[in-house]
Amino acid sequence: MSAAQSSLRSVSGPIAVVGATGAVGRETLAILASRHVPAEHVLALASPRSAGSRVPYGDGTVIVRELSEPLLHSARVAIFTATSDIARRLARPAAGAGVVVIDNSSALRHEADVPLVVPEINAHELSASTRLVANPNCSTILLLMALEPLRRRWGVERIDVSTYQAVSGAGAAGIDELLRLTRVSLEPASADEHHAPRVFHEPCAFNVFSHNSAVDVSSGLNAEEVKIIRETRRIWNLPTLSIAPTCVRVPVIRAHAESVLVTLREPAAEASVREAIAAFPGLRLVDDRAHNRFPTSRAATGEDDVLVGRIRPDPSETIDNPPGQAGFRRYQLFLAGDQIRKGAALNAVQIAEKLIELGAISRD
Amino acid sequence: MSAAQSSLRSVSGPIAVVGATGAVGRETLAILASRHVPAEHVLALASPRSAGSRVPYGDGTVIVRELSEPLLHSARVAIFTATSDIARRLARPAAGAGVVVIDNSSALRHEADVPLVVPEINAHELSASTRLVANPNCSTILLLMALEPLRRRWGVERIDVSTYQAVSGAGAAGIDELLRLTRVSLEPASADEHHAPRVFHEPCAFNVFSHNSAVDVSSGLNAEEVKIIRETRRIWNLPTLSIAPTCVRVPVIRAHAESVLVTLREPAAEASVREAIAAFPGLRLVDDRAHNRFPTSRAATGEDDVLVGRIRPDPSETIDNPPGQAGFRRYQLFLAGDQIRKGAALNAVQIAEKLIELGAISRD
């Protein structure tokens, strides 16, 4: 990472963070600071409402400035952590003005000329002439990180996944609501109106509920599930891959977990699957059966790595059969990853680092 | 239910609850009280430690008496809500002494002469001569309730399920730990030792972690997953049914949720699947796509019904195809049910009511 750190430090112009006061914006600033990007190279941009306030930057702070096209166009690279509307309005003009734009929203994820990138998986879609890159959906990034080593070696035929998604997917407001409603729930005497949810459609404290994105009335899929299907197919360039996702919110602050059943194209030995995951950059194997230590939302919080464990062949292939079968095509696993870091801010910063390496973003 | 209520009121002898001070024991007492069983017909039995204390019974209380064989054998029917050890030691002698025993533990669930029963599914395994009945695992009961109407009409070939299990599965101590650790988590200044888990192997507040039951080092399955596989196969009398479960704890107090992908033997139309679930006793369809209203842990808490929704064909069969296909073999759904009620106490009481109807438990 030291090369990457120094590469960001030496970008020949400001690094803008659009939406700097949000959960992903703040995390992006924290990662830039940890990469030793000097505060004076950072443009923290946000709505007029936040302009003039300060946000944490390393041990200090940086001032938030009002998002405007002239200011944005003065940047060498801009990481957008704002809404799809803002991306739709400002990303292409900025790219046209010579800014390299990496967008966290879903606005550009299916534009033919905008690569959708997880650097460990498809950095080959970036080049020296790249000006616009889309950052995938958080659940998709974490899922594909865990499965990429398997896809490379054995191929993937089908994915079944059920998610355990943190409230931070709805930003800082989601986190505030979880903490507020949890406090209220612990005081049984509190008035009914204090229990009313504002961010989510269901009370999130001590509750599990279907993902808050809109549900397509015809297919029954919610928008988060559609993202997992479409983005996985695009990132892997497998346009007909079978994926059956179920996206669910849980009362967790900022790490998503996912229960995955993957069907491989070729049979794989269990030890080989475990080794492939352990060896893949950005993954950490946490798979201690004897002590019941596996990935948890808490352990993944604040971490760069995606934690992967509970790796086992589908029991329907093993439970009735004598041990010793050489390989299996269906594997189950459980993963946990920080939704704000690898699920968003870190992945965007890694894309920027790759673009510096490729010369798309010039250095001093 | 009025017939059932009166049938329990007229049992010709005491109704014992073994383990009356535990979470399931207390809920069993609450259900007996709601069925208008007079307090003087109830024997609340527990360890010597609890003897002499009182537990809630309807608007009043009943005294807890020390569990002893003479007292237990004075009962006409005994609902065991204690450990497997206690069931192994006391259930068969009690049955031999003429007590009808319904056991909530896993001790007897695979004894050839003990039926494993969910009344809505396999009440036909009960008879006038039944003396011992095992109550299935909570996750299994909720899962099979939701799938039974599909199995009856189209057959079930395979089940993939990921659970979202409440801490109440570890009893009242699990609930206490969640509330305690959540309070501590909300006070960042609290000392480290206050954050240490005692009941679970991981901190449960704002966390998702693999189920706390022991993991088989060879298969990688935890004991909860093995229960789902073995008990489903037994209850449905499908000894080779393919089931791939992943059991996970979430910070929820007392209702389990489950994300299910079921593969049917015969194709089914989506409307027919929904109608079959809506018509099945003990299920409540909660499936409002337009308003994003689906089963939640909170909505299921304290309810007798298992809530079922998010019913949709596997998108890998629909997303690339024009609409109008007549039927599908793979369906996804999401369910939530009270782990202590239908997952334990209510199912046991319903077994007792069925046994009264069959004459296995005599009335006055």
XYZ file of C-alpha atoms in Angstrom:
728
model
C 0.000 0.000 0.000
C 2.928 2.371 0.418
C 3.167 2.899 -3.353
C -0.535 3.590 -3.456
C -0.257 6.012 -0.560
C 2.475 7.964 -2.192
C 0.672 7.944 -5.551
C -2.355 9.736 -4.119
C -0.089 12.212 -2.345
C 1.469 13.200 -5.622
C -1.626 13.855 -7.731
C -1.097 17.036 -9.760
C -4.137 18.933 -8.556
C -6.907 18.870 -5.973
C -8.730 15.676 -5.021
C -12.411 16.502 -4.629
C -14.873 14.596 -2.455
C -18.416 15.448 -3.534
C -20.833 14.857 -0.660
C -18.110 15.258 1.937
C -20.422 15.426 4.940
C -22.162 12.080 4.322
C -21.124 8.733 5.773
C -19.238 7.639 2.635
C -17.805 11.128 2.090
C -16.354 11.244 5.585
C -14.900 7.762 5.198
C -13.339 8.774 1.880
C -11.682 11.721 3.616
C -10.457 9.417 6.389
C -8.863 7.106 3.816
C -7.227 10.021 1.952
C -5.830 11.277 5.263
C -4.543 7.788 6.111
C -2.811 7.800 2.695
C -1.088 11.054 3.759
C -2.768 13.245 1.172
C -2.104 16.795 2.478
C -5.270 18.579 3.630
C -4.557 21.465 1.225
C -4.872 19.034 -1.713
C -8.393 18.043 -0.657
C -11.595 19.758 -1.794
C -14.460 18.785 0.523
C -17.606 19.731 -1.402
C -21.198 19.581 -0.236
C -24.548 21.335 -0.415
C -24.850 25.039 0.487
C -26.376 23.954 3.803
C -23.059 22.426 4.934
C -20.746 24.987 3.328
C -18.470 26.628 5.866
C -18.640 23.792 8.369
C -15.619 21.587 9.008
C -15.264 17.811 8.690
C -12.595 15.597 10.270
C -9.437 15.068 8.267
C -6.802 12.926 9.911
C -5.932 14.590 13.220
C -7.429 17.885 12.050
C -10.310 19.097 9.909
C -10.937 20.533 6.474
C -13.475 23.192 5.626
C -16.534 22.168 3.598
C -17.055 24.287 0.489
C -20.205 24.670 -1.539
C -20.363 22.328 -4.506
C -20.101 24.372 -7.711
C -18.986 23.493 -11.207
C -15.988 25.864 -11.270
C -14.666 24.456 -8.000
C -15.388 20.880 -9.062
C -13.711 21.438 -12.425
C -10.564 22.672 -10.680
C -10.009 19.154 -9.323
C -7.749 16.559 -10.925
C -9.927 13.726 -9.622
C -13.360 13.774 -7.966
C -14.868 11.011 -5.890
C -18.642 11.451 -5.912
C -20.348 10.153 -2.761
C -23.601 12.026 -3.310
C -26.967 11.197 -4.852
C -27.680 9.770 -8.298
C -29.238 13.108 -9.245
C -26.013 14.983 -8.551
C -23.999 12.397 -10.464
C -26.361 12.592 -13.434
C -26.074 16.363 -13.470
C -22.375 16.930 -12.741
C -20.309 13.833 -13.529
C -20.152 14.055 -17.334
C -19.551 17.825 -17.466
C -16.721 17.404 -14.962
C -15.208 14.558 -16.981
C -15.532 16.754 -20.064
C -13.605 19.451 -18.218
C -10.758 17.000 -17.609
C -11.619 15.800 -14.100
C -11.382 12.050 -13.546
C -14.692 11.149 -11.891
C -15.338 8.076 -9.738
C -19.008 7.889 -8.837
C -20.470 5.935 -5.923
C -24.097 6.362 -6.950
C -26.020 4.029 -9.229
C -26.486 6.738 -11.910
C -23.746 5.637 -14.303
C -23.387 1.941 -13.507
C -24.939 0.768 -16.753
C -23.688 3.403 -19.172
C -21.814 1.610 -21.950
C -18.801 3.954 -21.814
C -18.446 3.901 -18.004
C -16.611 0.909 -16.555
C -18.070 -0.576 -13.354
C -15.016 -1.593 -11.384
C -13.806 -3.537 -8.380
C -10.032 -3.165 -8.789
C -9.191 -6.700 -7.603
C -11.613 -8.088 -10.216
C -11.738 -6.001 -13.383
C -9.064 -3.296 -13.231
C -8.373 -4.286 -16.848
C -11.386 -2.160 -17.815
C -9.479 0.953 -16.716
C -6.965 2.645 -18.981
C -4.906 5.811 -19.352
C -7.843 7.458 -21.121
C -10.493 6.626 -18.497
C -12.369 9.709 -17.316
C -15.504 8.232 -15.698
C -15.743 5.144 -13.493
C -18.727 3.789 -11.575
C -18.287 2.237 -8.140
C -20.567 -0.788 -7.732
C -23.260 -1.314 -5.128
C -21.845 -2.251 -1.713
C -23.487 -5.691 -1.442
C -22.265 -6.544 -4.919
C -18.659 -5.525 -4.199
C -18.481 -7.649 -1.039
C -20.133 -10.644 -2.731
C -17.910 -10.594 -5.811
C -14.753 -10.061 -3.775
C -15.466 -13.336 -1.937
C -16.375 -15.240 -5.114
C -13.764 -13.867 -7.528
C -11.053 -16.414 -6.641
C -13.577 -19.201 -7.207
C -14.781 -17.765 -10.511
C -11.214 -17.499 -11.785
C -10.339 -21.093 -11.076
C -13.581 -23.059 -11.406
C -16.110 -20.700 -13.002
C -19.424 -19.665 -11.425
C -22.728 -20.983 -12.725
C -25.170 -19.656 -10.143
C -25.302 -17.559 -6.960
C -27.915 -17.689 -4.205
C -27.400 -14.995 -1.597
C -29.261 -13.651 1.429
C -27.914 -10.437 2.906
C -27.710 -9.063 6.448
C -27.313 -5.364 5.662
C -26.321 -2.611 8.042
C -28.353 0.573 8.380
C -25.388 2.646 7.125
C -26.544 1.751 3.627
C -29.010 4.590 4.207
C -26.127 6.871 5.196
C -25.467 8.709 8.431
C -29.224 9.204 8.861
C -29.695 5.434 8.938
C -27.099 5.066 11.687
C -28.651 7.898 13.689
C -32.067 6.268 13.401
C -30.798 2.891 14.620
C -29.121 4.454 17.656
C -32.120 6.682 18.425
C -34.735 3.932 18.114
C -32.602 1.489 20.076
C -32.343 3.970 22.973
C -36.097 4.532 22.831
C -36.785 0.772 22.752
C -34.792 0.312 25.947
C -37.096 2.789 27.706
C -40.496 1.135 27.613
C -42.205 4.232 28.979
C -41.251 6.452 26.049
C -44.121 7.949 24.081
C -45.295 6.257 20.897
C -44.189 9.084 18.617
C -40.563 8.545 19.659
C -40.725 5.010 18.225
C -41.775 6.164 14.750
C -39.212 5.485 12.020
C -38.242 8.375 9.737
C -35.496 6.954 7.501
C -36.703 3.377 7.066
C -40.213 2.129 6.418
C -40.014 -0.180 9.431
C -38.626 0.378 12.935
C -35.018 -0.813 12.721
C -34.185 -1.349 16.403
C -34.115 -5.059 17.345
C -35.783 -5.836 14.025
C -35.106 -7.602 10.727
C -36.963 -6.370 7.660
C -36.854 -6.582 3.880
C -34.532 -4.016 2.253
C -35.971 -0.508 2.094
C -35.429 0.010 -1.644
C -38.512 0.086 -3.854
C -40.000 -3.260 -4.862
C -40.839 -3.927 -8.488
C -44.485 -4.938 -8.350
C -44.169 -7.306 -11.289
C -41.035 -9.301 -10.434
C -41.180 -8.875 -6.654
C -37.489 -7.913 -6.621
C -36.388 -4.853 -4.676
C -33.949 -2.388 -6.251
C -31.017 -3.670 -4.186
C -31.582 -7.201 -5.503
C -31.817 -5.923 -9.074
C -28.485 -4.118 -8.550
C -26.799 -7.308 -7.374
C -28.048 -9.198 -10.424
C -27.284 -6.530 -13.035
C -23.964 -5.368 -11.609
C -22.623 -8.878 -11.049
C -23.444 -9.783 -14.633
C -21.732 -6.623 -15.875
C -18.589 -6.775 -13.696
C -18.019 -10.433 -14.508
C -19.158 -10.054 -18.098
C -21.526 -12.983 -17.633
C -24.747 -11.490 -18.986
C -26.969 -14.493 -18.270
C -25.543 -15.627 -14.934
C -28.256 -16.992 -12.597
C -28.479 -15.051 -9.335
C -31.222 -15.254 -6.724
C -30.675 -12.565 -4.065
C -32.724 -11.646 -1.002
C -31.751 -8.321 0.575
C -32.571 -7.740 4.210
C -31.794 -5.048 6.779
C -30.548 -5.982 10.239
C -29.880 -3.776 13.278
C -26.161 -3.431 12.630
C -24.345 -0.127 12.265
C -21.997 -0.368 9.281
C -20.958 -3.818 8.081
C -22.931 -6.063 5.765
C -22.906 -9.843 6.033
C -24.023 -12.272 3.326
C -24.935 -15.956 3.339
C -23.928 -17.380 -0.027
C -24.474 -20.619 -1.909
C -22.355 -20.668 -5.050
C -22.628 -23.258 -7.801
C -19.309 -23.656 -9.626
C -18.907 -24.779 -13.219
C -16.256 -27.343 -12.324
C -15.975 -29.410 -9.129
C -13.507 -28.079 -6.570
C -11.864 -29.710 -3.578
C -12.761 -28.058 -0.283
C -9.138 -27.410 0.658
C -8.526 -25.742 -2.701
C -11.521 -23.446 -2.288
C -10.278 -22.383 1.131
C -6.745 -21.805 -0.178
C -7.986 -19.769 -3.142
C -9.950 -17.477 -0.829
C -7.100 -17.147 1.663
C -4.668 -16.178 -1.104
C -6.861 -13.516 -2.738
C -5.930 -9.873 -2.052
C -8.543 -8.038 0.019
C -9.980 -11.212 1.540
C -9.284 -12.598 5.002
C -10.151 -16.199 5.827
C -11.934 -16.447 9.212
C -12.978 -20.064 9.360
C -12.281 -21.741 12.701
C -14.836 -24.512 13.159
C -13.375 -25.800 16.417
C -13.835 -22.433 18.158
C -16.909 -21.246 16.216
C -14.997 -18.204 14.938
C -16.368 -16.963 11.642
C -16.947 -13.572 10.013
C -19.158 -11.210 12.039
C -20.479 -7.749 11.308
C -18.544 -6.330 14.252
C -15.231 -7.887 13.260
C -15.593 -6.489 9.733
C -16.346 -2.959 10.937
C -13.566 -0.543 10.052
C -11.585 -3.225 8.223
C -10.388 -3.033 4.631
C -10.573 -6.786 4.082
C -13.735 -8.734 3.393
C -13.921 -11.558 5.953
C -14.899 -14.968 4.529
C -15.636 -18.198 6.379
C -18.067 -21.046 7.007
C -16.771 -22.484 3.765
C -18.319 -25.927 3.290
C -19.692 -28.037 0.474
C -23.485 -28.028 0.160
C -24.532 -30.599 2.780
C -27.045 -32.112 0.391
C -24.025 -33.380 -1.530
C -22.160 -34.650 1.542
C -24.500 -35.597 4.380
C -25.648 -38.909 2.926
C -22.373 -39.796 1.263
C -19.206 -41.282 2.687
C -16.415 -38.722 3.086
C -13.587 -38.636 0.621
C -15.353 -37.315 -2.458
C -12.775 -35.348 -4.390
C -14.712 -32.237 -5.338
C -18.039 -30.466 -5.194
C -19.737 -27.897 -7.381
C -21.872 -26.277 -4.674
C -20.294 -24.398 -1.770
C -21.749 -22.359 1.047
C -19.910 -19.487 2.697
C -20.559 -16.513 4.945
C -18.921 -13.130 4.488
C -18.820 -9.794 6.290
C -17.409 -6.530 5.035
C -17.488 -2.875 5.966
C -20.225 -1.369 3.830
C -18.727 2.119 3.999
C -15.099 1.063 3.369
C -14.695 -1.728 0.793
C -18.402 -1.414 0.012
C -17.942 2.227 -1.026
C -15.148 4.649 -0.019
C -12.178 2.279 -0.092
C -13.142 0.763 -3.430
C -13.417 4.269 -4.931
C -10.000 5.259 -3.572
C -8.500 2.020 -4.917
C -9.922 2.870 -8.349
C -8.223 6.281 -8.129
C -4.940 4.624 -7.192
C -5.215 2.281 -10.153
C -5.915 5.234 -12.465
C -2.806 7.024 -11.152
C -0.775 3.879 -11.861
C -2.192 3.797 -15.405
C -1.483 7.487 -15.981
C -5.142 8.501 -16.316
C -4.589 10.781 -13.316
C -1.352 12.699 -13.666
C 1.179 13.188 -10.917
C 3.288 16.174 -10.117
C -59.783 -22.171 19.226
C -62.684 -22.139 21.687
C -62.971 -25.944 21.567
C -59.246 -26.208 22.140
C -59.426 -23.786 25.030
C -62.154 -25.707 26.726
C -60.410 -29.027 26.074
C -57.335 -27.943 28.043
C -59.554 -26.617 30.840
C -61.168 -30.021 31.253
C -58.080 -32.258 31.460
C -58.596 -34.800 34.246
C -55.514 -33.985 36.271
C -52.714 -31.457 36.624
C -50.920 -29.976 33.630
C -47.217 -29.770 34.466
C -44.759 -27.321 32.948
C -41.222 -28.566 33.539
C -38.781 -25.661 33.457
C -41.483 -23.144 34.332
C -39.112 -20.241 35.002
C -37.431 -20.276 31.565
C -38.477 -18.245 28.549
C -40.415 -21.121 26.951
C -41.808 -22.266 30.300
C -43.209 -18.814 31.043
C -44.713 -18.573 27.560
C -46.296 -22.011 28.002
C -47.904 -20.789 31.227
C -49.108 -17.646 29.457
C -50.761 -19.755 26.759
C -52.392 -22.086 29.302
C -53.744 -19.038 31.145
C -55.058 -17.566 27.875
C -56.827 -20.921 27.320
C -58.499 -20.432 30.723
C -56.832 -23.377 32.419
C -57.442 -22.700 36.132
C -54.242 -21.929 38.045
C -54.952 -24.780 40.470
C -54.696 -27.280 37.575
C -51.175 -26.096 36.735
C -47.978 -27.552 38.186
C -45.100 -25.125 37.586
C -41.966 -27.217 38.126
C -38.368 -26.060 38.157
C -35.009 -26.584 39.821
C -34.660 -26.375 43.625
C -33.111 -22.919 43.142
C -36.417 -21.511 41.862
C -38.735 -23.509 44.130
C -40.943 -21.283 46.237
C -40.785 -18.318 43.855
C -43.807 -17.266 41.840
C -44.198 -16.911 38.074
C -46.880 -14.935 36.209
C -50.069 -16.788 35.369
C -52.704 -14.746 33.577
C -53.485 -11.786 35.814
C -51.978 -13.510 38.837
C -49.122 -15.881 39.614
C -48.530 -19.524 40.428
C -45.973 -20.856 42.857
C -42.959 -22.698 41.452
C -42.435 -26.145 42.954
C -39.321 -28.240 42.956
C -39.236 -30.745 40.114
C -39.521 -34.256 41.590
C -40.669 -37.545 40.124
C -43.638 -38.010 42.493
C -44.942 -34.528 41.673
C -44.269 -34.932 37.937
C -45.986 -38.340 37.942
C -49.092 -36.802 39.498
C -49.662 -34.834 36.273
C -51.961 -35.933 33.459
C -49.801 -34.172 30.883
C -46.347 -32.589 31.180
C -44.835 -30.068 28.810
C -41.065 -30.204 29.193
C -39.336 -26.898 28.460
C -36.063 -27.794 30.168
C -32.722 -29.209 29.035
C -32.077 -32.360 27.029
C -30.496 -33.882 30.137
C -33.692 -33.481 32.134
C -35.752 -34.894 29.263
C -33.439 -37.879 28.923
C -33.691 -38.578 32.634
C -37.364 -37.915 33.350
C -39.482 -38.130 30.174
C -39.681 -41.909 29.731
C -40.242 -42.708 33.427
C -43.038 -40.122 33.482
C -44.604 -41.606 30.337
C -44.301 -45.039 31.951
C -46.182 -43.699 34.976
C -49.049 -42.623 32.696
C -48.156 -38.962 32.118
C -48.425 -37.762 28.525
C -45.089 -35.998 27.894
C -44.446 -33.351 25.238
C -40.763 -32.463 25.173
C -39.285 -29.272 23.747
C -35.656 -30.386 23.944
C -33.793 -32.233 21.220
C -33.335 -35.357 23.416
C -36.115 -37.495 21.940
C -36.489 -36.065 18.453
C -34.983 -39.066 16.708
C -36.259 -41.889 18.898
C -38.167 -44.296 16.661
C -41.154 -44.540 19.033
C -41.484 -40.782 19.642
C -43.322 -38.805 16.969
C -41.843 -35.414 16.059
C -44.877 -33.257 15.444
C -46.067 -29.944 14.057
C -49.839 -30.387 14.402
C -50.703 -28.594 11.143
C -48.314 -30.933 9.292
C -48.217 -34.422 10.785
C -50.870 -34.720 13.492
C -51.614 -38.095 11.887
C -48.593 -39.445 13.791
C -50.449 -38.883 17.063
C -52.988 -41.388 18.369
C -55.026 -42.298 21.439
C -52.092 -44.356 22.705
C -49.409 -41.653 22.310
C -47.500 -41.064 25.542
C -44.362 -39.249 24.345
C -44.114 -36.521 21.689
C -41.126 -34.443 20.663
C -41.521 -30.777 19.743
C -39.258 -29.865 16.810
C -36.540 -27.238 16.713
C -37.929 -23.702 16.401
C -36.317 -22.832 13.046
C -37.590 -26.113 11.612
C -41.167 -25.542 12.788
C -41.326 -22.058 11.241
C -39.720 -23.209 7.979
C -41.982 -26.229 7.518
C -45.114 -24.281 8.419
C -44.405 -21.912 5.523
C -43.554 -24.716 3.081
C -46.181 -27.311 4.053
C -48.906 -25.959 1.717
C -46.403 -26.061 -1.163
C -45.229 -29.574 -0.315
C -48.813 -30.849 -0.250
C -49.727 -29.509 -3.654
C -46.507 -29.519 -5.686
C -43.969 -31.521 -3.666
C -40.625 -30.200 -2.407
C -37.347 -31.279 -3.973
C -34.863 -28.994 -2.240
C -34.673 -26.218 0.383
C -32.024 -23.494 0.695
C -32.479 -21.401 3.821
C -30.578 -18.672 5.652
C -31.864 -17.775 9.098
C -32.030 -14.520 11.070
C -32.392 -15.957 14.571
C -33.336 -14.065 17.722
C -31.275 -14.327 20.889
C -34.230 -15.888 22.727
C -33.121 -19.197 21.232
C -30.628 -19.131 24.106
C -33.472 -18.538 26.551
C -34.078 -15.666 28.943
C -30.312 -15.373 29.459
C -29.874 -14.642 25.757
C -32.445 -11.845 25.901
C -30.835 -10.391 29.026
C -27.438 -10.420 27.329
C -28.717 -8.613 24.232
C -30.356 -5.884 26.327
C -27.325 -5.558 28.610
C -24.737 -5.405 25.834
C -26.867 -3.015 23.792
C -27.068 -0.606 26.748
C -23.312 -0.875 27.226
C -22.663 -0.289 23.505
C -24.631 2.947 23.642
C -22.281 4.209 26.357
C -18.897 4.362 24.680
C -17.149 5.159 27.952
C -18.117 1.900 29.633
C -15.257 -0.337 30.729
C -14.131 -3.182 28.501
C -15.241 -5.915 30.892
C -18.848 -4.754 30.574
C -18.725 -5.533 26.856
C -17.709 -9.163 27.351
C -20.316 -11.709 26.231
C -21.286 -14.452 28.686
C -24.069 -16.380 26.940
C -22.905 -16.203 23.313
C -19.402 -16.662 21.927
C -19.599 -13.267 20.190
C -20.932 -9.904 21.369
C -24.557 -9.887 20.207
C -25.355 -6.141 20.325
C -25.437 -4.561 16.838
C -23.829 -7.723 15.474
C -24.561 -10.646 13.170
C -22.732 -13.903 13.824
C -22.882 -17.579 12.957
C -25.204 -19.607 15.215
C -23.736 -20.392 18.618
C -24.316 -24.163 18.481
C -21.259 -26.390 18.137
C -19.818 -26.800 14.649
C -19.015 -30.263 13.353
C -15.383 -29.977 12.340
C -15.746 -32.460 9.499
C -18.908 -31.224 7.715
C -18.710 -27.587 8.798
C -22.395 -27.679 9.802
C -23.444 -26.303 13.159
C -25.868 -28.248 15.335
C -28.791 -25.959 14.469
C -28.272 -26.658 10.761
C -28.075 -30.392 11.401
C -31.372 -30.172 13.306
C -33.084 -28.428 10.392
C -31.883 -31.124 7.983
C -32.652 -34.147 10.152
C -35.950 -32.912 11.578
C -37.319 -31.743 8.233
C -36.551 -35.107 6.705
C -38.256 -36.873 9.612
C -41.360 -34.664 9.889
C -41.984 -34.832 6.152
C -40.887 -38.458 5.892
C -38.533 -37.497 3.050
C -35.312 -39.130 4.254
C -33.110 -37.928 1.397
C -34.512 -34.406 0.885
C -31.773 -31.894 -0.071
C -31.503 -29.031 2.400
C -28.725 -26.439 2.624
C -29.219 -24.297 5.740
C -27.120 -21.463 7.155
C -28.051 -20.487 10.712
C -27.173 -17.011 11.921
C -27.897 -14.947 15.027
C -29.106 -11.370 14.732
C -29.717 -8.755 17.449
C -33.441 -9.414 17.717
C -35.233 -10.338 20.917
C -37.619 -13.205 20.199
C -38.709 -13.777 16.598
C -36.789 -15.679 13.953
C -36.836 -14.753 10.276
C -35.786 -17.000 7.398
C -34.899 -16.351 3.763
C -35.960 -19.407 1.785
C -35.464 -20.701 -1.744
C -37.627 -23.773 -2.322
C -37.416 -26.036 -5.354
C -40.757 -27.719 -6.029
C -41.218 -31.083 -7.757
C -43.876 -29.700 -10.104
C -44.145 -26.189 -11.571
C -46.560 -23.880 -9.790
C -48.195 -20.619 -10.838
C -47.236 -17.687 -8.646
C -50.846 -16.830 -7.795
C -51.480 -20.435 -6.733
C -48.444 -20.454 -4.442
C -49.650 -17.274 -2.779
C -53.181 -18.616 -2.398
C -51.959 -21.915 -0.938
C -49.941 -20.059 1.712
C -52.762 -17.614 2.500
C -55.215 -20.488 2.995
C -53.030 -22.585 5.303
C -53.915 -22.538 9.026
C -51.258 -20.864 11.152
C -49.829 -18.798 8.288
C -50.490 -15.143 7.537
C -49.656 -13.721 4.135
C -47.834 -10.355 4.460
C -46.816 -9.587 0.906
C -47.504 -6.006 -0.135
C -44.976 -5.077 -2.820
C -46.410 -1.633 -3.492
C -45.896 -0.520 0.120
C -42.843 -2.662 0.912
C -44.719 -4.455 3.694
C -43.381 -7.917 4.340
C -42.778 -10.123 7.376
C -40.532 -8.565 10.030
C -39.172 -9.903 13.310
C -41.062 -7.240 15.232
C -44.405 -7.892 13.552
C -44.070 -11.615 14.317
C -43.262 -11.064 17.993
C -46.038 -12.324 20.256
C -48.060 -13.639 17.316
C -49.305 -17.198 16.894
C -49.162 -17.085 13.095
C -46.030 -17.447 11.012
C -45.835 -14.440 8.673
C -44.914 -15.251 5.058
C -44.194 -12.882 2.207
C -41.786 -11.783 -0.524
C -43.125 -14.713 -2.502
C -41.609 -14.600 -5.990
C -40.287 -16.997 -8.581
C -36.491 -17.355 -8.666
C -35.447 -14.325 -10.754
C -32.970 -16.433 -12.678
C -36.030 -18.074 -14.245
C -37.881 -14.827 -14.930
C -35.513 -11.881 -15.370
C -34.400 -12.745 -18.901
C -37.712 -14.196 -20.051
C -40.877 -12.490 -21.209
C -43.627 -12.518 -18.606
C -46.500 -14.937 -18.911
C -44.750 -18.222 -18.167
C -47.339 -20.443 -16.553
C -45.379 -21.940 -13.691
C -42.034 -22.153 -11.943
C -40.331 -24.762 -9.828
C -38.164 -22.408 -7.767
C -39.692 -19.854 -5.393
C -38.193 -17.457 -2.904
C -39.964 -16.316 0.234
C -39.256 -14.632 3.543
C -40.871 -15.661 6.820
C -40.919 -14.452 10.413
C -42.313 -16.254 13.425
C -42.193 -15.979 17.183
C -39.474 -18.366 18.264
C -40.938 -18.801 21.748
C -44.570 -19.192 20.645
C -45.057 -21.249 17.445
C -41.354 -22.115 17.573
C -41.792 -23.759 20.991
C -44.544 -23.161 23.574
C -47.539 -22.780 21.271
C -46.625 -25.837 19.179
C -46.342 -27.922 22.356
C -49.733 -26.714 23.628
C -51.277 -27.452 20.216
C -49.883 -31.002 20.430
C -51.538 -31.367 23.842
C -54.834 -30.108 22.423
C -54.632 -32.626 19.585
C -53.933 -35.415 22.069
C -56.995 -34.412 24.099
C -59.077 -34.540 20.917
C -57.709 -38.028 20.183
C -58.388 -39.242 23.725
C -54.717 -39.770 24.616
C -55.216 -37.226 27.400
C -58.439 -37.877 29.267
C -60.926 -35.216 30.286
C -63.003 -34.958 33.410
